[in-house]
Short mmCIF file of C-alpha atoms in Angstrom, two decimals:
data_model
loop_
_atom_site.label_atom_id
_atom_site.label_comp_id
_atom_site.label_asym_id
_atom_site.label_seq_id
_atom_site.Cartn_x
_atom_site.Cartn_y
_atom_site.Cartn_z
CA UNK J 1475 119.61 87.13 -11.07
CA UNK J 1476 116.54 89.07 -11.00
CA UNK J 1477 118.80 92.90 -10.44
CA UNK J 1478 119.57 95.10 -13.42
CA UNK J 1479 122.92 96.83 -12.13
CA UNK J 1480 123.46 100.31 -14.20
CA UNK J 1481 126.44 100.05 -16.21
CA UNK J 1482 127.75 103.62 -15.00
CA UNK J 1483 128.36 103.51 -11.60
CA UNK J 1484 130.37 101.14 -10.14
CA UNK J 1485 128.26 98.27 -8.96
CA UNK J 1486 129.91 97.85 -5.51
CA UNK J 1487 128.94 101.08 -5.13
CA UNK J 1488 125.52 99.84 -6.28
CA UNK J 1489 124.89 96.48 -3.89
CA UNK J 1490 126.00 99.20 -1.00
CA UNK J 1491 122.41 101.22 -2.04
CA UNK J 1492 120.90 98.14 -2.59
CA UNK J 1493 121.33 97.22 1.15
CA UNK J 1494 121.29 100.32 2.19
CA UNK J 1495 117.51 100.55 1.39
CA UNK J 1496 117.06 96.91 2.50
CA UNK J 1497 118.65 97.98 5.94
CA UNK J 1498 116.60 101.51 6.23
CA UNK J 1499 113.04 99.38 4.80
CA UNK J 1500 113.61 96.68 7.86
CA UNK J 1501 113.31 94.39 5.13
CA UNK J 1502 117.26 93.55 6.99
CA UNK J 1503 116.79 93.75 11.14
CA UNK J 1504 119.30 94.67 13.18
CA UNK J 1505 121.68 92.29 14.78
CA UNK J 1506 120.24 90.16 11.57
CA UNK J 1507 122.78 88.06 10.64
CA UNK J 1508 123.78 89.42 6.10
CA UNK J 1509 124.19 85.85 3.37
CA UNK J 1510 127.85 85.24 2.65
CA UNK J 1511 129.57 87.26 0.87
CA UNK J 1512 129.83 83.70 -1.92
CA UNK J 1513 125.44 83.35 -2.07
CA UNK J 1514 125.06 87.44 -2.61
CA UNK J 1515 128.07 87.00 -5.39
CA UNK J 1516 126.15 84.15 -6.89
CA UNK J 1517 122.32 85.23 -6.22
CA UNK J 1518 123.41 88.98 -8.08
CA UNK J 1519 126.04 87.45 -10.55
CA UNK J 1520 128.88 89.23 -10.05
CA UNK J 1521 132.20 88.71 -8.26
CA UNK J 1522 132.85 87.50 -4.61
CA UNK J 1523 136.04 90.69 -4.70
CA UNK J 1524 132.91 93.02 -5.26
CA UNK J 1525 130.21 92.39 -2.82
CA UNK J 1526 133.24 91.65 0.09
CA UNK J 1527 133.76 95.93 -0.90
CA UNK J 1528 130.64 96.93 -0.89
CA UNK J 1529 129.72 94.89 2.37
CA UNK J 1530 133.35 96.11 3.95
CA UNK J 1531 131.77 99.94 2.64
CA UNK J 1532 128.15 99.30 4.90
CA UNK J 1533 130.53 98.40 7.95
CA UNK J 1534 132.22 102.10 6.98
CA UNK J 1535 128.95 103.88 6.94
CA UNK J 1536 127.92 101.44 10.61
CA UNK J 1537 125.43 99.76 8.82
CA UNK J 1538 126.87 96.59 9.48
CA UNK J 1539 129.61 94.93 11.68
CA UNK J 1540 131.81 91.40 11.44
CA UNK J 1541 132.16 88.71 13.96
CA UNK J 1542 135.53 87.09 13.13
CA UNK J 1543 134.60 83.04 11.98
CA UNK J 1544 130.59 83.51 12.77
CA UNK J 1545 129.88 86.37 10.00
CA UNK J 1546 128.25 90.11 8.60
CA UNK J 1547 125.17 91.34 11.23
CA UNK J 1548 123.38 94.14 10.14
CA UNK J 1549 124.04 97.08 13.01
CA UNK J 1550 122.32 97.30 16.56
CA UNK J 1551 122.84 100.76 16.58
CA UNK J 1552 118.64 101.96 15.97
CA UNK J 1553 120.22 105.76 15.82
CA UNK J 1554 122.32 104.92 13.12
CA UNK J 1555 119.95 102.45 11.12
CA UNK J 1556 116.92 106.05 11.15
CA UNK J 1557 119.63 108.60 10.85
CA UNK J 1558 120.20 106.44 7.36
CA UNK J 1559 116.75 105.93 7.00
CA UNK J 1560 116.12 110.14 7.11
CA UNK J 1561 119.11 110.75 4.70
CA UNK J 1562 117.53 108.61 2.34
CA UNK J 1563 114.06 109.54 2.50
CA UNK J 1564 116.50 113.62 1.95
CA UNK J 1565 117.52 112.80 -1.36
CA UNK J 1566 113.99 111.00 -3.00
CA UNK J 1567 112.42 113.88 -1.74
CA UNK J 1568 115.05 116.36 -2.84
CA UNK J 1569 114.76 114.85 -6.49
CA UNK J 1570 111.09 114.25 -6.13
CA UNK J 1571 111.32 118.26 -6.22
CA UNK J 1572 113.73 118.28 -8.80
CA UNK J 1573 111.20 116.57 -10.75
CA UNK J 1574 108.16 118.35 -10.22
CA UNK J 1575 109.33 121.61 -9.63
CA UNK J 1576 108.78 121.93 -13.72
CA UNK J 1577 105.50 122.29 -13.37
CA UNK J 1578 104.77 125.03 -11.35
CA UNK J 1579 102.06 122.98 -9.47
CA UNK J 1580 101.42 125.34 -5.69
CA UNK J 1581 102.65 123.03 -2.42
CA UNK J 1582 99.24 122.56 -1.68
CA UNK J 1583 98.11 121.15 -5.37
CA UNK J 1584 101.48 118.82 -4.44
CA UNK J 1585 100.04 117.29 -0.48
CA UNK J 1586 97.69 117.34 -2.40
CA UNK J 1587 98.72 114.34 -5.65
CA UNK J 1588 100.58 113.24 -2.75
CA UNK J 1589 97.19 112.24 -0.66
CA UNK J 1590 95.60 111.13 -3.57
CA UNK J 1591 99.11 108.03 -4.26
CA UNK J 1592 99.72 107.42 -0.86
CA UNK J 1593 97.55 105.29 0.06
CA UNK J 1594 95.41 104.00 2.44
CA UNK J 1595 96.31 100.70 2.96
CA UNK J 1596 100.89 102.19 4.73
CA UNK J 1597 99.72 101.93 8.26
CA UNK J 1598 102.10 105.27 8.76
CA UNK J 1599 99.77 107.53 7.21
#
């Protein structure tokens, strides 16, 4: 399977989050056709109804859309994708701050640690 689910969180929510992250990261391009429900179910070893529920939530969020008889696609709304990317980044930063705050580092020290670990191979640096 290659993907481990947390037993404390509904699988459809975890799958929805997985696809949300892939869309935000650009792994799934705007307008790209998503794999069929059954293919996703087999890949992740889960029930097709669970996959359908996760994908329906992505549609509700505006990250995917269905075209009858053709399939489901990633939204072409780049502003929506950018908004989700910002929200995911904000959540990650909030979690990072919560985790690092007990070390009582100054902001400059935190930035220094980030710079040390950011890496030169990233095109956005």
